[in-house]
Short mmCIF file of C-alpha atoms and ligand atoms in Angstrom, two decimals:
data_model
loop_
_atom_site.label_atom_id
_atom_site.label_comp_id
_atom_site.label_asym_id
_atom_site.label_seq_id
_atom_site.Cartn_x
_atom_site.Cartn_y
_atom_site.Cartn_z
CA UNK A 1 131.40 14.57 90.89
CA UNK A 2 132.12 16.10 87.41
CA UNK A 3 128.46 16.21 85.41
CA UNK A 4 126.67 17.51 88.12
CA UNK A 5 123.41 18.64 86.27
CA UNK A 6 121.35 16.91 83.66
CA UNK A 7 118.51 17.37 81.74
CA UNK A 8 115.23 14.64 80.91
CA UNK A 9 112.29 14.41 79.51
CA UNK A 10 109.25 12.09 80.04
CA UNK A 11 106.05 11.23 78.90
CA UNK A 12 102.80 10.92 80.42
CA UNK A 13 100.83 7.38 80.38
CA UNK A 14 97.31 6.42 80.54
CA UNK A 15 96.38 3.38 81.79
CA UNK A 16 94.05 1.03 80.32
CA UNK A 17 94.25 -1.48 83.35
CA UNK A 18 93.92 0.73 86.49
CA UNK A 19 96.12 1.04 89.68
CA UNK A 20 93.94 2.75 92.67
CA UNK A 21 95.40 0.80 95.62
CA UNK A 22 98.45 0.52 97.39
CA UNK A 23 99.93 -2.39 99.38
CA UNK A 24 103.05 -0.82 101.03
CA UNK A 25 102.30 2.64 101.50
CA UNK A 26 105.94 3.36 102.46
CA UNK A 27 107.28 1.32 99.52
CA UNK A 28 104.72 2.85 97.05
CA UNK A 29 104.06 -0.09 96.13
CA UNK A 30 100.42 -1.32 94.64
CA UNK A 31 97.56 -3.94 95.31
CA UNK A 32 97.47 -5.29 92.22
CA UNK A 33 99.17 -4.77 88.38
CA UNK A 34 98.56 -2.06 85.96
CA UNK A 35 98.97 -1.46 82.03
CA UNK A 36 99.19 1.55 80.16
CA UNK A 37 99.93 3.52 76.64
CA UNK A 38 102.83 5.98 77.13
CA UNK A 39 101.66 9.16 75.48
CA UNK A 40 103.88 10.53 72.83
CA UNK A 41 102.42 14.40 73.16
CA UNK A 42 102.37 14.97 77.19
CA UNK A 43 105.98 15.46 77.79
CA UNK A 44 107.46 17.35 81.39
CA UNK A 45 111.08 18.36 80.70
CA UNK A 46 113.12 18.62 84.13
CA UNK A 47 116.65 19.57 84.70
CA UNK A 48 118.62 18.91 88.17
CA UNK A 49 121.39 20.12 89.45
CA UNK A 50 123.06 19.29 92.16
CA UNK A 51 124.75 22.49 94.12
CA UNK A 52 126.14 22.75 97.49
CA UNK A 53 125.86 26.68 97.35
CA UNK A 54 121.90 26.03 97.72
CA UNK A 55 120.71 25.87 101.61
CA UNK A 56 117.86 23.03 100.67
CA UNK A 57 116.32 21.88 97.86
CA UNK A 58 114.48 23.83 95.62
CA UNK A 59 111.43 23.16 92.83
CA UNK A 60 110.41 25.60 90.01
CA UNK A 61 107.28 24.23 87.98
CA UNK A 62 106.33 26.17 85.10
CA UNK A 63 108.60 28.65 86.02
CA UNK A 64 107.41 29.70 89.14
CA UNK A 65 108.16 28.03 93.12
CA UNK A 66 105.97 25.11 93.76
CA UNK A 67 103.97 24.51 96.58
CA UNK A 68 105.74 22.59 99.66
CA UNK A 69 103.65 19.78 98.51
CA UNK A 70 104.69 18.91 95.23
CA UNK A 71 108.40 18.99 96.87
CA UNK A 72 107.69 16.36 99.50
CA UNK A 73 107.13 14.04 96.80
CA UNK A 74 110.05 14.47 94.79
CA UNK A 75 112.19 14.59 98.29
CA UNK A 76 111.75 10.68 98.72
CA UNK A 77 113.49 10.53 95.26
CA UNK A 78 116.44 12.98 95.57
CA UNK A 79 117.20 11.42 99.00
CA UNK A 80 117.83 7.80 97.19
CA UNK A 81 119.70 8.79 94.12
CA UNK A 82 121.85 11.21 96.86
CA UNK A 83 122.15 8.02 98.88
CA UNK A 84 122.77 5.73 95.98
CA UNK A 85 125.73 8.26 94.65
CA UNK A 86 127.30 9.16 97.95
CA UNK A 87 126.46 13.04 97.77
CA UNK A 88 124.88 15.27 99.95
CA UNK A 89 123.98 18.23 97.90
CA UNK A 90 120.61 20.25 97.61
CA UNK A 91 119.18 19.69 94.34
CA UNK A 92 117.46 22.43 92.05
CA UNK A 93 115.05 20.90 89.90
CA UNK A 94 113.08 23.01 87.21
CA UNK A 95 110.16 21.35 85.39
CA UNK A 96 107.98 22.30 83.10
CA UNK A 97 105.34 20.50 81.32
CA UNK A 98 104.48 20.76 77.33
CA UNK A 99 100.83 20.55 77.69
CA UNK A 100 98.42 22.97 79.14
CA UNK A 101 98.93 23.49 82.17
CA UNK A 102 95.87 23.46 84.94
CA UNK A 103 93.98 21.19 82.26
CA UNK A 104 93.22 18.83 84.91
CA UNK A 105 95.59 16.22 83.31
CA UNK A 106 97.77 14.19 85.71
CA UNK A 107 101.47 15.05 85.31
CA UNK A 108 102.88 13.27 88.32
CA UNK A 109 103.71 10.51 86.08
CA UNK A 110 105.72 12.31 83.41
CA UNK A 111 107.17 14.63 86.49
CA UNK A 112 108.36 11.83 88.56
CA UNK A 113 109.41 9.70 85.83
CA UNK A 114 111.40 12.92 84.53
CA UNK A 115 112.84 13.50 87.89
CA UNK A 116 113.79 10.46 88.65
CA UNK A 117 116.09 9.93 84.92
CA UNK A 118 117.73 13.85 85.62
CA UNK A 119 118.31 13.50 89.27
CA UNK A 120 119.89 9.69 88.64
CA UNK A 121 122.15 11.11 85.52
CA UNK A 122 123.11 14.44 87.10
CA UNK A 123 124.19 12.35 90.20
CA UNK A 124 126.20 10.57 87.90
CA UNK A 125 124.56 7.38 88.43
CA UNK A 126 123.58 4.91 84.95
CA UNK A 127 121.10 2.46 86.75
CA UNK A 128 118.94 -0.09 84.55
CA UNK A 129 115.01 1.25 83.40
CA UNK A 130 113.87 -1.66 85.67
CA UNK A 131 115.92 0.61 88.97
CA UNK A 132 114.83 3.46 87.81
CA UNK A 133 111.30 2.83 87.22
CA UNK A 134 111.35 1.52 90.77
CA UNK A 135 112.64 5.15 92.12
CA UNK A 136 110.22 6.63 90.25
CA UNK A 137 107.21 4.95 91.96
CA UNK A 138 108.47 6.33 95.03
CA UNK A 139 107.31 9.66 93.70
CA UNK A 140 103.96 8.54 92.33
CA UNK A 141 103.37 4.72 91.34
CA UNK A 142 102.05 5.56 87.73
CA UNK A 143 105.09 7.32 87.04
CA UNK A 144 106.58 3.73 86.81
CA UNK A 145 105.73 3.08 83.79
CA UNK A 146 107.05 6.54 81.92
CA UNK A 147 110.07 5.17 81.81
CA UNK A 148 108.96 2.39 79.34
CA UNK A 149 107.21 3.40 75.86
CA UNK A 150 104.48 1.80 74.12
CA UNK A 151 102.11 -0.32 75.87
CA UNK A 152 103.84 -1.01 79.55
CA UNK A 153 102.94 -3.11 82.84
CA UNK A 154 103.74 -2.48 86.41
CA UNK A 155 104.94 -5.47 88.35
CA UNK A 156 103.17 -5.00 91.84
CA UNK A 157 106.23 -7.35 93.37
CA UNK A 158 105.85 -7.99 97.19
CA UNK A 159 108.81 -10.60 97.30
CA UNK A 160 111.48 -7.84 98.05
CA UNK A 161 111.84 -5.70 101.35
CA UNK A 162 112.98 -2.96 99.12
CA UNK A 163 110.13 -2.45 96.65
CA UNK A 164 112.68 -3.45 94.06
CA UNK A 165 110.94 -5.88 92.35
CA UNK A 166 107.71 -3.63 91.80
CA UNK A 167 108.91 -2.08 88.82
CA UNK A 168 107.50 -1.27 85.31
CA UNK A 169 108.19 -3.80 82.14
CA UNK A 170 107.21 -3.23 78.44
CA UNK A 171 104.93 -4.99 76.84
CA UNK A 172 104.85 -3.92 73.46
CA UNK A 173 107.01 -0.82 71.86
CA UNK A 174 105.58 2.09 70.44
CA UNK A 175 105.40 0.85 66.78
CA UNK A 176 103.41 -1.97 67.43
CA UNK A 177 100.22 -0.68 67.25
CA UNK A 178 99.47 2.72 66.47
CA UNK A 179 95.90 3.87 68.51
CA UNK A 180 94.29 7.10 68.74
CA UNK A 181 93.97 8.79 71.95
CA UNK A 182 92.01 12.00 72.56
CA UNK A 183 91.85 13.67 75.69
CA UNK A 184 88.54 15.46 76.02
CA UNK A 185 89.02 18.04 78.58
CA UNK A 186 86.06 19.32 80.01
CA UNK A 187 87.27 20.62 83.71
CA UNK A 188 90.62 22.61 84.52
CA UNK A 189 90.65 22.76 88.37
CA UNK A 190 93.27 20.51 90.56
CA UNK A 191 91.36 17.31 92.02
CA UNK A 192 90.48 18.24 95.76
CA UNK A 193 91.11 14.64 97.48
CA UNK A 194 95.23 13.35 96.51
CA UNK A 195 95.33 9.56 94.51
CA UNK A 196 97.07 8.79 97.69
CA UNK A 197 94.61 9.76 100.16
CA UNK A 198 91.57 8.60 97.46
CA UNK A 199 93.27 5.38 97.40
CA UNK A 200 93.78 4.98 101.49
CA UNK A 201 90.08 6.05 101.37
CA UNK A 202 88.72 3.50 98.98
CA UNK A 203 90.90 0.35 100.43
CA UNK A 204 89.34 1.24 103.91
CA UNK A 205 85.69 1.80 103.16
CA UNK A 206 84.75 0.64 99.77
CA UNK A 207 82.85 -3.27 99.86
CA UNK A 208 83.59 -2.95 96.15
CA UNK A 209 87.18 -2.33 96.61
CA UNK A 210 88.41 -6.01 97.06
CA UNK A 211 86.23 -7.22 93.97
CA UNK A 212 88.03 -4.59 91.85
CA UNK A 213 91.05 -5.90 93.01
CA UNK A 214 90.24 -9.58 92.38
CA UNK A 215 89.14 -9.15 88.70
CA UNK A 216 92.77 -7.36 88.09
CA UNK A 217 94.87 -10.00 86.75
CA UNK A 218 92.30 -11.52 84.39
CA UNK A 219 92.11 -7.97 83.16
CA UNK A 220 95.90 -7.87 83.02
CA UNK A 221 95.70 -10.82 80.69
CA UNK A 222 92.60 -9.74 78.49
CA UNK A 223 94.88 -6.76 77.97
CA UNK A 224 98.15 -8.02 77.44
CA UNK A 225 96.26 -10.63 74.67
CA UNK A 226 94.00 -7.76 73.36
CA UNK A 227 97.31 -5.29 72.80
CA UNK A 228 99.27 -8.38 71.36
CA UNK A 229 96.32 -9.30 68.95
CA UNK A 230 95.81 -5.37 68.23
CA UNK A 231 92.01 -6.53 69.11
CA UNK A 232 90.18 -3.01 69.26
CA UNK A 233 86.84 -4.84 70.50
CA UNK A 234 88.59 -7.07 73.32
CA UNK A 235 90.42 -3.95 74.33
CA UNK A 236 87.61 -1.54 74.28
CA UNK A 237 85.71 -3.97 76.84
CA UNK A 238 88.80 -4.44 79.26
CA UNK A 239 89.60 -1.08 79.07
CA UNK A 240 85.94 0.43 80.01
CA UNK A 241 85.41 -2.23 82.30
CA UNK A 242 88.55 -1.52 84.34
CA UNK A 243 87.79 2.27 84.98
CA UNK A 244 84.17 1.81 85.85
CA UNK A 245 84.93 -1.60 88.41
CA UNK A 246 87.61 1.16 89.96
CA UNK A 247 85.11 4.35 89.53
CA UNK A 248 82.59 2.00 91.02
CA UNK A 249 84.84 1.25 94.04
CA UNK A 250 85.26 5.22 94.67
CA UNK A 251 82.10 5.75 94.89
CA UNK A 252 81.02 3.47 97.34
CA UNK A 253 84.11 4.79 99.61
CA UNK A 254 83.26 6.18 102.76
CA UNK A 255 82.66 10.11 102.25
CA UNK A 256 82.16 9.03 98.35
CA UNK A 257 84.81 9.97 95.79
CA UNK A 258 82.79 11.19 92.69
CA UNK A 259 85.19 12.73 90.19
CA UNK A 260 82.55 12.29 87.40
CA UNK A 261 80.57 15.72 86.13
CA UNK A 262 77.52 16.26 84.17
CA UNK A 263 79.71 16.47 81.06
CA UNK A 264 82.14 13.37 81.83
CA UNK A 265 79.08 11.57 80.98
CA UNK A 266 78.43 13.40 78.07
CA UNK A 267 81.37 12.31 76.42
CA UNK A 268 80.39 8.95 78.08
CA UNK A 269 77.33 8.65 75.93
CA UNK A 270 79.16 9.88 72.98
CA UNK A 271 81.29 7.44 73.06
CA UNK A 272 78.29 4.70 73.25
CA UNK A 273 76.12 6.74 70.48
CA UNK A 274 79.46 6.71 68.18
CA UNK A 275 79.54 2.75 68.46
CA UNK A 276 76.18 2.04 68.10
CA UNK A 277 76.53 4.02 64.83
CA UNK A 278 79.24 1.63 63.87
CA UNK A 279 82.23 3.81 64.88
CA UNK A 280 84.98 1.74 67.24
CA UNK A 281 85.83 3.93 69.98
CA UNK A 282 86.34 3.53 73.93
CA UNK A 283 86.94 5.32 76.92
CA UNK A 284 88.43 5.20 80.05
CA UNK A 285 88.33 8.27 82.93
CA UNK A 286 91.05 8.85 85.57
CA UNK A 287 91.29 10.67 88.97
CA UNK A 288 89.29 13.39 87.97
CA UNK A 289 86.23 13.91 85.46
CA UNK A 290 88.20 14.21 81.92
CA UNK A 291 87.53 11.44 79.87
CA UNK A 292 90.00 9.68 77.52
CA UNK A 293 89.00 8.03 74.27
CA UNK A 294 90.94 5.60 72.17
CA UNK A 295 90.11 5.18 68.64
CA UNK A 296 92.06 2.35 66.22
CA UNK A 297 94.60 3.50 63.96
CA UNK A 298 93.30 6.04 61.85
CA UNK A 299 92.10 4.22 58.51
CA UNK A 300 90.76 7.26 57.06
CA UNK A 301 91.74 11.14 58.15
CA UNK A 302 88.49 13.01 57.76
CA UNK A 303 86.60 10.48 60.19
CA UNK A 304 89.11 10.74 62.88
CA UNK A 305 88.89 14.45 62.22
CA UNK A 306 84.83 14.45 62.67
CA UNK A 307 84.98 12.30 65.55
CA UNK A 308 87.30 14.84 67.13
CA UNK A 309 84.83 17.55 65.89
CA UNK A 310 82.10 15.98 67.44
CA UNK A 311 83.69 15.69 71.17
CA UNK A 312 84.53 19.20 70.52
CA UNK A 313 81.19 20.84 69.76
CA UNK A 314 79.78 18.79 72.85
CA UNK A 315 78.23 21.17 75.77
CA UNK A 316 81.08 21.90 78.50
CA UNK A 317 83.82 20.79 76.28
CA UNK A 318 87.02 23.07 76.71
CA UNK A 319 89.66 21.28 74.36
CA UNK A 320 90.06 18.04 73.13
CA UNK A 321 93.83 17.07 72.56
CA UNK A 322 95.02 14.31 70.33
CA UNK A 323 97.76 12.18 70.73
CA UNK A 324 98.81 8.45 70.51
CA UNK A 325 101.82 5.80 71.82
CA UNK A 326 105.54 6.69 72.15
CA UNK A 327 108.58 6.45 73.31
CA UNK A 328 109.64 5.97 76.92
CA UNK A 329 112.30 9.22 79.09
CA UNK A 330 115.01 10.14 78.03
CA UNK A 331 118.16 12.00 78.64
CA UNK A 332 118.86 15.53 76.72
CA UNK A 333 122.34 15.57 75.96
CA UNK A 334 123.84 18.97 76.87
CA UNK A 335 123.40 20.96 73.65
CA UNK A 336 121.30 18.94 71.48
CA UNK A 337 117.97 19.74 70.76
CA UNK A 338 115.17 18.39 72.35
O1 LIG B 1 100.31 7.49 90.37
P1 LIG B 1 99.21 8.15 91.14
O2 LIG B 1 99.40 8.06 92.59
O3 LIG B 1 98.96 9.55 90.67
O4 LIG B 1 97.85 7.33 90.83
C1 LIG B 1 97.31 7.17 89.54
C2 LIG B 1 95.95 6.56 89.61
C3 LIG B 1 95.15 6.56 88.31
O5 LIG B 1 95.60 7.54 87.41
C4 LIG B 1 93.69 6.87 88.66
C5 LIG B 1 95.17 5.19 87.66
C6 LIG B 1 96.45 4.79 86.94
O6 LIG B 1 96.71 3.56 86.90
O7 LIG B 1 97.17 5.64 86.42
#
């Protein structure tokens, strides 16, 4: 091997049709289809290197050793592209992530989706998006769909043996439609049940969970029509709907998952006082009790600027971070800037 260490950066997504399911828990792969904007602002930047003077592999986030955790899901990943490549060096990866850390905002997706583009390059491997998407869904399945930018969907496959077919496409680049997204943060602390073992949870015990699952594709379409249209209204329903049907389905799991706080439904009602005054705005919630709102292009500065103001001054708010679509991970040539 001559490169033997590269450098990548990916974004984080947000999906406006949820995944919380999984129908090969070995594979990764999930119950039903998913769509979601690629964020242009959440970026993890992760460099591997492959180094046979290292005695196993090795992860630094932020700077600091990472919990044996975090490394059993990147393992999964090295193990393929080392496969893949024909090597059988430990790996050092170093990550870091560009927005606050501990701000309660996922970053398996842009860390998996990052690992997955270094580990592949460094091993000297150039695989299609479509391969390496696949790879990284081994590592978490909404990292998937980092590798695309814009407005991207995760194939759930199931014809393949290998998972290889349950991969991310795009469905619309960055440029087509340029939405608002602000990420109201209102808790910092790491979720205390893992989307994994949420999901496993929710599949098992949840008499909602299969009618979640059913209404997926006709949400898949509403979206994919609603994005292609750049219809705010069609897309704020699908888009709301979607996270409550799967919020509704964790909370009728079996002990209940509720990741909502007093002040995720705050921002909730904000977001419903806001339209009723005539203001088009949406939300959907993830994992965990931080709320995400999408607002149309920005016709006029000052009201996106109020509307920020206005999540901001609310009761329990700690930061509200604004950001929109872009572009898919990429590689960091060695000596170019970011
Ligand atoms: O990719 P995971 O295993 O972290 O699961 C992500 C699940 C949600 O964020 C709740 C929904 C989604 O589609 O991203």
């Amino acid at each position: 091997m001559t490169e033997q260490t590269a450098t990548a950066v990916a974004p984080s997504n947000i999906a406006f049709v949820k995944y919380w399911g999984k129908a090969d828990a070995a594979l990764n792969t999930p119950a039903a289809g998913s769509l979601s904007m690629t964020l242009r602002d959440l970026l993890t930047t992760t460099t591997v290197a492959f180094d046979d003077g290292l005695e196993g592999d090795v992860l630094i986030l932020n700077g600091a050793a990472a919990p044996p955790k975090a490394l059993d899901k990147a393992r999964p990943l090295l193990d393929i592209v080392r496969q893949q490549a024909g090597i059988s060096s430990p790996a050092r990866i170093d990550s870091a992530n560009s927005f606050p850390t501990g701000a309660g905002l996922a970053s398996s997706a842009s860390g998996l989706a990052a690992l997955a583009l270094a580990a592949s390059t460094a091993a000297g491997l150039r695989p299609s998006r479509e391969w390496l998407s696949a790879l990284a869904r081994r590592g978490s399945g909404s990292a998937s769909r980092s590798l695309f930018g814009g407005f991207v969907e995760w194939l759930p496959g199931g014809q393949r043996a290998d998972g290889l077919d349950s991969h991310a496409v795009q469905v619309a680049p960055e440029d087509h439609w340029d939405l608002r997204m602000l990420v109201v943060v209102v808790r910092s602390e790491a979720k205390s049940t893992s989307s994994t073992a949420g999901m496993a949870r929710t599949a098992v015990t949840s008499p909602y969970f299969r009618s979640f699952i059913d209404t997926v594709p006709a949400d898949l379409r509403t979206c994919r029509r609603a994005i292609a249209e750049r219809d705010f209204e069609a897309l704020t329903e699908v888009v709301e709907s979607s996270a409550l049907k799967m919020h509704a389905s964790m909370m009728t799991s079996s002990p209940a998952l509720l990741y909502w706080k007093p002040e995720t439904l705050r921002v909730m009602e904000t977001v419903y006082a806001l339209r009723a005054e005539g203001a088009p705005v949406a939300f959907t919630i993830d994992a965990g009790p931080n709320v995400k709102v999408l607002l149309p292009p920005a016709a006029d500065a000052d009201g996106f600027d109020d509307i920020r103001a206005r999540f901001a001054s609310l009761d329990g708010v700690r930061d509200v971070l604004a950001t929109g679509p872009g572009p898919g991970a990429w590689v960091v040539e060695p000596g170019s800037p970011q």
